Amino acid sequence: MVDTDTRKRRGGGRAGAAARRGKAVIEQMPWRLPVNTDRPTEPLPPEGVEAIHDGAMRILEEIGVAFYNEEALALFREAGCSVDGEIVRMGRDWVMEMVAKAPREFTLTPRNPDRTLRIGGNVILFGNVSSPPNYWDMEIGRKVPGNREQCRNLLKLTQYFNCIHFAGGYPVEPVDIHASVRHLDVLYDKLTISDKVMHAYSLGKERVEDVMEMVRIAGGLSDEEFEATPRMYTNINSTSPLKHDHPMIDGCLRLARRGQAIVVTPFTLAGAMAPVTMAGAVAQSLAEALCAIALFQYVRPGIPCVIGTFTSNVDMKSGAPAFGTPEYMRATQMTGQMARFYGLPVRSSGVCAANVPDGQAMWETSNSLWAAVQSGTNMVYHAAGWLEGGLIASPEKFIMDCELLQQIQRYMEPATYATTPDDIALEAIRAVGNDGHFFGIQHTQDRYTTAFYQPFLSDWKNYEGWEAAGAIWTPERAHHLFKEIIGSFEAPEMDEGIREELADFVARRKAEGGAPTDF
């Protein structure tokens, strides 16, 4: 890995940058847990908060949510909730009592403790694209099903970029590996290519149990050490409207009993899977999330839980999902406001509906990411590499998004809004007076290398300079960087004994058949 402890600055021109960075492919910001210093955007007045809360509670009390999981239904009965077949209704007092048990902040500790994350408060963390079945890059030039090599390459980008803090699900689904053993191969790749916080899909007992065991092995932990503090997490989606399926609830219950973190993210598209009004869609989303979080707190009080938002709208002409829209931004802000009302950390996403890494992709993703900032989001899923509403992963888009993530991190640095006498710079202004310039004065010379954000991807040359340098468009520059990063990538260190134990576990579980499938 490139040493990024000391941040360098570009001194002018592409050649100058290359000379200054030596063997480093790019000059990126150091690893950090960004602190969101802005006050959150809260579009709801107090009566609006109360109205949405009351709507969510009335959904749970009067309409109910279907749980297609017998264990969950038995737990709800035990807790005194009304269970009618698969429909569960619960009183708001019980829901709020359970939700209040969840911590406002917690940590996630991966195999490299230097990559420990703090979830909650005013920390905002970014994760890679997760779960697209398809892949696109400029060399292939078309959408193709994902494979293991592409998945590995995106995991290398996940590890390489310091602005990516956690590894979500498969950055692209490697469909060349049979589904029964896919989780074993991909988790082996993830744990050996990256030392960042890991994710488990809650898709059946075997997958969840296997991933927990592999994370335990990779950390060199005993069962007691693994369960003593959260080491990993899962993210589940409700099946909107108002349903939770069997495997996702089952996976969460298994993780909860072993002390691991849970993110509950309803996928509500206004106009299709939720009311066409954003307040109605948010109220439904909250109801779907809160009933599951209440269940997990009933099973293990204090288990870390995050409430997620994935509320957007559909195109009312075609029914296609839309992302990065004004409605998406407002729903994200409202959910962040409601999450603070409930005392829960919040998750949102960096998403777009564009099919290739073009202008639409970046303005929609920028809207999504800035909505995450405005909402006080703590975990940003899909922050780099997402296309086509989550159906495509792209390395060029990944790198373009990381440029934007670094800009957000720079925006949050105190230097951008400091007001010390040195920052007010009255003496510098006095020295220049009415007819000089600031380029050559000492105040500027002392600060020029760190004064402003310097991009690794954006090209600030004028048109003639850009044309003379080959007229390379942004996605093509990103593609070249992708190839350089992959070509020079060095995996983080791992004890050989642990690597062998992981490989042996994968081989044994494959011999046992992995996870059952119907094909």
XYZ file of C-alpha atoms in Angstrom:
519
model
C 0.000 0.000 0.000
C 1.009 3.560 -0.637
C 2.155 5.499 2.428
C -0.439 8.232 2.813
C 0.423 9.457 6.293
C 1.774 12.685 4.850
C -0.461 14.415 2.358
C 1.415 15.922 -0.562
C 0.168 18.525 -3.009
C 0.450 18.862 -6.730
C 2.921 21.514 -7.813
C 1.555 22.004 -11.321
C 0.843 19.845 -14.344
C 0.519 16.116 -14.879
C 4.259 15.558 -15.245
C 4.973 17.528 -12.084
C 2.455 15.453 -10.178
C 3.954 12.195 -11.400
C 7.455 13.278 -10.412
C 6.345 14.296 -6.918
C 4.387 11.167 -6.111
C 7.152 8.694 -6.958
C 5.754 5.156 -7.035
C 2.347 6.196 -5.732
C -0.403 5.988 -8.350
C -2.263 8.913 -6.805
C -1.793 11.348 -3.935
C -4.766 10.546 -1.766
C -5.859 11.771 1.628
C -4.773 9.714 4.636
C -7.105 7.263 6.357
C -9.440 9.081 8.719
C -12.920 8.894 10.186
C -14.483 12.069 8.746
C -16.393 14.263 11.181
C -19.434 16.027 9.742
C -19.094 19.530 11.158
C -22.253 20.926 9.574
C -25.580 21.223 11.326
C -27.938 18.703 9.721
C -30.634 19.881 7.359
C -33.927 19.253 9.147
C -36.866 20.049 6.857
C -39.492 18.936 9.389
C -40.863 21.325 12.026
C -41.615 19.739 15.438
C -45.192 19.050 14.410
C -43.896 17.355 11.246
C -41.668 15.048 13.285
C -44.629 14.176 15.472
C -46.886 13.592 12.451
C -44.447 11.179 10.779
C -43.775 9.398 14.072
C -47.492 9.038 14.717
C -47.989 7.735 11.183
C -45.272 5.115 11.626
C -46.681 4.038 14.991
C -50.223 3.786 13.653
C -48.961 1.581 10.827
C -47.505 -0.773 13.443
C -50.536 -0.601 15.727
C -53.394 -0.685 13.230
C -52.131 -2.217 9.968
C -49.235 -4.395 11.058
C -46.202 -5.865 9.349
C -45.914 -9.389 7.960
C -43.017 -11.475 9.331
C -42.412 -14.655 7.343
C -40.258 -16.117 10.106
C -41.691 -18.491 12.712
C -39.047 -17.687 15.307
C -39.778 -13.982 15.000
C -43.515 -14.594 15.327
C -42.941 -16.638 18.493
C -40.777 -13.870 19.943
C -43.422 -11.250 19.203
C -46.052 -13.413 20.902
C -43.772 -13.808 23.899
C -43.340 -10.025 24.041
C -47.112 -9.523 24.135
C -47.590 -8.247 20.595
C -50.668 -9.181 18.559
C -49.882 -11.933 16.067
C -52.556 -12.858 13.531
C -51.117 -15.452 11.190
C -48.042 -13.680 9.809
C -49.251 -10.152 10.591
C -47.749 -8.588 13.713
C -49.201 -5.510 15.390
C -47.404 -3.847 18.261
C -48.036 -0.924 20.574
C -45.968 2.218 20.261
C -44.964 2.145 23.926
C -43.359 -1.276 23.496
C -41.669 -0.255 20.224
C -40.197 2.891 21.761
C -39.100 1.003 24.892
C -37.227 -1.540 22.766
C -35.708 0.982 20.335
C -34.436 3.057 23.274
C -32.200 0.102 24.246
C -30.122 0.451 21.056
C -26.858 2.393 21.469
C -26.540 5.814 19.854
C -22.914 5.026 19.011
C -20.788 1.881 18.764
C -17.579 0.612 17.205
C -16.816 -2.007 14.566
C -13.369 -3.605 14.900
C -11.979 -5.477 11.853
C -8.909 -7.719 11.733
C -6.737 -4.597 11.552
C -7.618 -2.608 14.678
C -6.172 0.519 13.049
C -9.250 0.393 10.790
C -11.728 0.407 13.691
C -14.837 2.434 12.889
C -17.024 4.546 15.142
C -20.653 4.394 14.056
C -22.897 7.243 15.172
C -22.508 10.769 16.465
C -21.223 13.125 13.793
C -18.935 10.614 12.070
C -19.741 9.897 8.398
C -18.268 6.761 6.811
C -18.289 5.566 3.200
C -18.587 2.035 1.816
C -18.079 0.492 -1.607
C -20.749 -0.465 -4.126
C -22.483 -3.676 -3.084
C -24.444 -6.436 -4.826
C -24.786 -5.455 -8.512
C -25.129 -8.570 -10.682
C -23.441 -6.863 -13.642
C -20.170 -5.116 -14.464
C -19.098 -2.419 -16.924
C -15.728 -0.936 -17.711
C -14.334 1.004 -20.653
C -12.227 -1.882 -21.891
C -15.222 -4.216 -22.201
C -17.559 -1.423 -23.269
C -20.813 -3.205 -22.451
C -22.760 -4.605 -19.499
C -21.675 -8.153 -18.619
C -22.428 -10.540 -15.731
C -19.930 -10.152 -12.890
C -17.143 -12.637 -12.272
C -14.596 -13.351 -9.545
C -11.736 -11.435 -11.159
C -13.876 -8.318 -11.478
C -15.027 -8.743 -7.887
C -11.420 -9.025 -6.722
C -10.414 -5.911 -8.637
C -13.205 -3.879 -7.052
C -12.146 -5.219 -3.649
C -8.644 -3.963 -4.386
C -10.080 -0.503 -5.033
C -12.029 -0.823 -1.778
C -8.818 -1.497 0.119
C -6.711 1.009 -1.788
C -8.807 4.120 -1.284
C -8.570 5.639 2.180
C -11.909 7.401 1.685
C -13.626 3.974 1.632
C -14.069 2.856 5.223
C -15.934 -0.445 5.061
C -16.447 -3.324 2.652
C -20.125 -3.910 1.952
C -21.527 -6.911 0.145
C -20.022 -8.301 -3.049
C -18.884 -5.244 -5.053
C -20.108 -7.208 -8.036
C -21.835 -10.590 -7.889
C -19.356 -13.226 -9.192
C -21.855 -15.385 -11.030
C -19.083 -17.655 -12.304
C -18.981 -19.153 -8.772
C -21.886 -21.397 -7.825
C -24.229 -19.754 -5.326
C -23.739 -22.573 -2.797
C -20.072 -21.663 -2.256
C -19.919 -18.082 -3.574
C -19.912 -16.584 -0.096
C -16.929 -18.729 0.884
C -14.748 -17.687 -2.047
C -15.719 -14.029 -1.899
C -15.225 -13.776 1.863
C -11.827 -15.399 1.504
C -10.950 -12.811 -1.141
C -12.352 -9.963 0.958
C -10.505 -10.989 4.109
C -7.173 -11.461 2.325
C -7.392 -8.462 -0.038
C -8.748 -6.053 2.587
C -8.348 -5.420 6.304
C -11.431 -3.188 6.592
C -14.750 -3.920 8.308
C -16.638 -6.821 6.707
C -20.295 -7.495 5.881
C -22.383 -10.682 5.898
C -25.440 -11.300 3.746
C -28.360 -12.520 5.839
C -29.387 -15.109 3.272
C -29.673 -18.362 5.168
C -28.139 -19.970 8.223
C -25.080 -21.374 6.480
C -23.953 -18.117 4.889
C -24.282 -16.121 8.097
C -22.599 -18.731 10.278
C -19.787 -19.229 7.744
C -19.056 -15.522 7.488
C -18.997 -15.060 11.258
C -16.574 -17.934 11.571
C -14.312 -16.605 8.800
C -14.233 -13.120 10.328
C -13.373 -14.715 13.675
C -10.547 -16.736 12.138
C -9.181 -13.742 10.189
C -9.015 -11.709 13.383
C -7.218 -14.483 15.269
C -10.032 -14.370 17.837
C -11.573 -16.814 20.254
C -15.353 -17.134 20.251
C -15.448 -15.033 23.416
C -13.312 -12.285 21.872
C -15.420 -12.273 18.716
C -18.634 -11.865 20.682
C -17.262 -9.300 23.141
C -17.465 -6.407 20.657
C -18.942 -5.954 17.163
C -16.499 -7.163 14.517
C -18.781 -7.124 11.477
C -22.314 -6.254 10.417
C -25.198 -7.201 8.185
C -27.631 -5.075 6.222
C -31.158 -6.269 5.532
C -34.019 -4.859 3.494
C -37.689 -5.209 4.220
C -39.844 -6.388 1.347
C -41.961 -3.281 0.927
C -44.751 -2.777 1.496
C -44.767 -3.984 5.114
C -43.073 -7.390 4.953
C -39.934 -8.997 6.397
C -38.786 -12.287 4.891
C -37.467 -15.377 6.643
C -33.741 -15.460 5.801
C -32.959 -11.824 6.558
C -34.651 -11.887 9.956
C -33.026 -15.259 10.678
C -29.584 -13.882 9.842
C -30.082 -10.841 12.054
C -31.198 -12.964 14.985
C -28.071 -15.098 14.617
C -25.816 -12.048 14.463
C -27.612 -10.370 17.365
C -27.077 -13.378 19.601
C -23.353 -13.165 18.906
C -23.126 -9.429 19.468
C -22.678 -8.253 15.869
C -24.140 -5.120 14.314
C -27.336 -4.895 12.253
C -28.421 -2.327 9.674
C -32.135 -2.348 8.762
C -32.859 -0.541 5.489
C -36.349 -0.639 3.967
C -36.285 -0.242 0.180
C -39.297 1.981 -0.391
C -39.898 3.519 -3.818
C -42.556 6.195 -3.589
C -45.321 5.619 -6.087
C -44.707 1.874 -6.324
C -43.742 0.203 -3.028
C -44.790 3.119 -0.811
C -47.170 6.090 -0.987
C -46.479 8.630 -3.705
C -46.069 11.330 -1.048
C -42.616 11.519 0.522
C -43.923 11.877 4.089
C -46.045 8.753 3.626
C -43.114 6.855 2.118
C -40.842 7.891 5.000
C -43.461 6.940 7.613
C -43.849 3.489 6.034
C -40.072 3.056 5.829
C -39.686 3.953 9.500
C -42.404 1.503 10.523
C -40.737 -1.316 8.584
C -37.351 -0.589 10.155
C -38.438 0.110 13.727
C -40.445 -3.102 14.148
C -37.370 -5.178 13.199
C -35.036 -3.145 15.417
C -37.508 -3.561 18.303
C -37.414 -7.334 17.775
C -33.622 -7.451 17.831
C -33.488 -5.323 20.995
C -36.007 -7.662 22.638
C -33.738 -10.613 21.841
C -30.503 -8.905 22.934
C -30.923 -5.495 24.567
C -28.210 -3.072 23.506
C -27.286 -4.850 20.278
C -25.934 -2.227 17.840
C -28.563 -1.313 15.247
C -28.568 1.279 12.463
C -31.733 2.550 10.796
C -31.361 2.842 7.036
C -33.095 4.883 4.390
C -33.475 3.844 0.776
C -36.553 5.902 0.017
C -36.652 7.316 -3.480
C -39.257 7.625 -6.209
C -40.115 5.933 -9.470
C -40.468 7.497 -12.878
C -44.243 7.804 -13.099
C -44.027 7.464 -16.898
C -42.161 4.163 -16.950
C -42.129 2.828 -13.384
C -38.311 2.750 -13.411
C -36.525 3.603 -10.131
C -35.013 7.074 -9.932
C -32.151 8.101 -7.639
C -30.438 11.320 -6.685
C -33.693 13.194 -7.208
C -34.967 16.132 -5.138
C -37.440 13.723 -3.552
C -34.661 11.275 -2.693
C -32.700 14.080 -1.053
C -35.653 15.242 1.039
C -36.526 11.692 2.106
C -32.931 11.174 3.213
C -32.927 14.420 5.188
C -36.252 13.573 6.825
C -35.112 10.085 7.771
C -31.926 11.484 9.293
C -34.037 13.881 11.342
C -36.288 11.044 12.490
C -33.274 8.826 13.306
C -32.061 11.475 15.739
C -35.565 11.554 17.226
C -35.276 7.789 17.850
C -31.638 7.974 19.002
C -30.338 5.673 16.253
C -27.380 5.927 13.870
C -28.489 6.278 10.255
C -27.439 4.761 6.933
C -28.082 6.185 3.456
C -26.547 5.605 0.010
C -24.614 7.180 -2.851
C -26.796 6.167 -5.773
C -27.777 7.036 -9.327
C -29.898 5.683 -12.170
C -27.357 6.376 -14.941
C -26.146 3.467 -17.052
C -22.561 4.610 -17.669
C -20.148 6.910 -15.779
C -21.309 10.117 -17.433
C -22.600 13.501 -16.326
C -25.953 12.120 -15.197
C -24.159 9.541 -13.072
C -22.147 12.189 -11.275
C -24.864 14.770 -10.670
C -27.240 12.130 -9.319
C -24.519 10.591 -7.153
C -23.427 14.025 -5.977
C -27.024 14.788 -4.957
C -27.182 11.495 -3.075
C -23.880 11.997 -1.285
C -24.596 15.579 -0.294
C -28.001 14.469 0.961
C -26.089 11.995 3.152
C -23.997 14.870 4.506
C -27.058 17.065 5.043
C -28.996 14.296 6.793
C -26.283 13.499 9.331
C -25.816 10.013 7.875
C -23.280 7.814 9.658
C -22.877 4.996 7.118
C -23.052 5.724 3.380
C -23.578 2.561 1.361
C -22.728 2.326 -2.341
C -20.616 5.482 -2.061
C -18.339 4.445 -4.943
C -18.976 2.429 -8.096
C -22.786 2.227 -8.436
C -24.608 2.476 -11.797
C -28.020 1.605 -13.305
C -29.906 1.735 -10.025
C -27.622 -0.880 -8.504
C -27.527 -3.300 -11.434
C -24.005 -2.365 -12.599
C -20.681 -1.920 -10.803
C -18.007 0.090 -12.608
C -14.362 0.691 -11.643
C -14.313 4.002 -13.529
C -17.364 5.183 -11.593
C -15.707 3.926 -8.394
C -12.675 6.152 -8.967
C -14.766 9.139 -10.059
C -16.831 8.784 -6.888
C -13.700 8.622 -4.725
C -12.687 12.021 -6.099
C -16.031 13.337 -4.887
C -15.679 11.602 -1.493
C -12.293 13.224 -0.976
C -13.789 16.612 -1.814
C -16.476 16.034 0.822
C -13.790 15.108 3.347
C -11.823 18.257 2.512
C -14.993 20.330 2.830
C -15.320 19.064 6.406
C -11.758 19.952 7.446
C -11.607 22.831 9.971
C -9.089 24.630 7.747
C -11.887 25.456 5.302
C -13.749 27.569 7.844
C -11.133 28.560 10.458
C -11.251 32.192 11.660
C -8.020 32.697 13.620
C -6.143 35.982 13.058
C -3.859 34.055 10.718
C -6.908 32.955 8.707
C -8.442 36.431 8.615
C -5.043 37.450 7.172
C -5.373 41.168 7.812
C -1.637 41.778 7.581
C -1.485 39.934 4.242
C -4.326 42.073 2.937
C -2.544 45.183 4.238
C 0.706 44.163 2.524
C -0.947 43.662 -0.861
C -3.101 46.742 -0.564
C -5.106 47.987 -3.511
C -2.956 47.125 -6.506
C -0.905 44.024 -5.762
C -1.533 40.273 -5.785
C -1.273 37.474 -3.268
C 0.721 34.912 -5.266
C 4.151 35.982 -4.137
C 3.658 37.143 -0.565
C 4.992 35.120 2.354
C 1.518 34.355 3.743
C 0.713 32.532 0.503
C 4.137 30.915 0.137
C 3.856 29.423 3.618
C 0.545 27.765 2.753
C 0.413 27.084 -0.966
C 1.058 23.345 -0.719
C -1.865 22.733 1.638
C -4.187 25.675 0.971
C -6.719 24.006 -1.334
C -7.980 20.593 -2.351
C -5.901 19.122 -5.161
C -7.680 16.487 -7.261
C -6.213 13.202 -8.406
C -8.683 12.832 -11.269
C -10.108 16.221 -12.261
C -8.230 18.049 -15.024
C -7.929 21.821 -14.450
C -5.994 22.674 -17.612
C -7.645 25.011 -20.094
C -9.121 23.573 -23.271
C -5.946 23.979 -25.327
C -3.817 22.345 -22.634
C -6.320 19.519 -22.238
C -6.413 19.014 -26.012
C -2.611 19.035 -26.279
C -2.424 16.385 -23.542
C -4.615 14.021 -25.562
C -8.149 15.327 -24.910
C -8.800 12.562 -22.396
C -12.300 12.576 -20.912
C -12.817 11.900 -17.226
C -13.984 8.243 -17.439
C -10.959 7.413 -19.577
C -8.615 9.033 -17.047
C -10.365 6.993 -14.357
C -9.871 3.828 -16.412
C -6.136 4.460 -16.670
C -5.916 4.994 -12.914
C -7.893 1.795 -12.326
C -5.359 -0.186 -14.356
C -2.432 1.428 -12.546
C -3.894 0.796 -9.097
C -4.705 -2.843 -9.843
C -1.293 -3.375 -11.442
C 0.592 -2.092 -8.412
C -1.758 -3.285 -5.656
C -0.241 -4.892 -2.558
C -2.564 -6.745 -0.202
C -2.363 -5.988 3.515
C -0.319 -8.345 5.650
C -1.900 -11.496 7.044
C -0.305 -14.143 9.227
C 0.322 -17.236 7.109
C -1.134 -19.502 9.765
C -4.375 -17.516 9.707
C -4.420 -17.554 5.904
C -4.033 -21.333 5.931
C -6.766 -21.716 8.554
C -9.114 -19.618 6.401
C -8.280 -21.682 3.307
C -8.831 -24.926 5.224
C -12.201 -23.694 6.478
C -13.278 -22.776 2.943
C -12.162 -26.175 1.614
C -14.003 -28.026 4.380
C -17.217 -26.100 3.939
C -17.083 -26.619 0.174
C -16.662 -30.346 0.717
C -19.732 -30.231 2.965
C -21.716 -28.540 0.191
C -21.689 -24.930 1.372
C -25.134 -23.340 1.511
C -28.117 -25.273 0.110
C -29.611 -24.045 -3.167
C -32.407 -25.281 -5.422
C -30.163 -25.536 -8.486
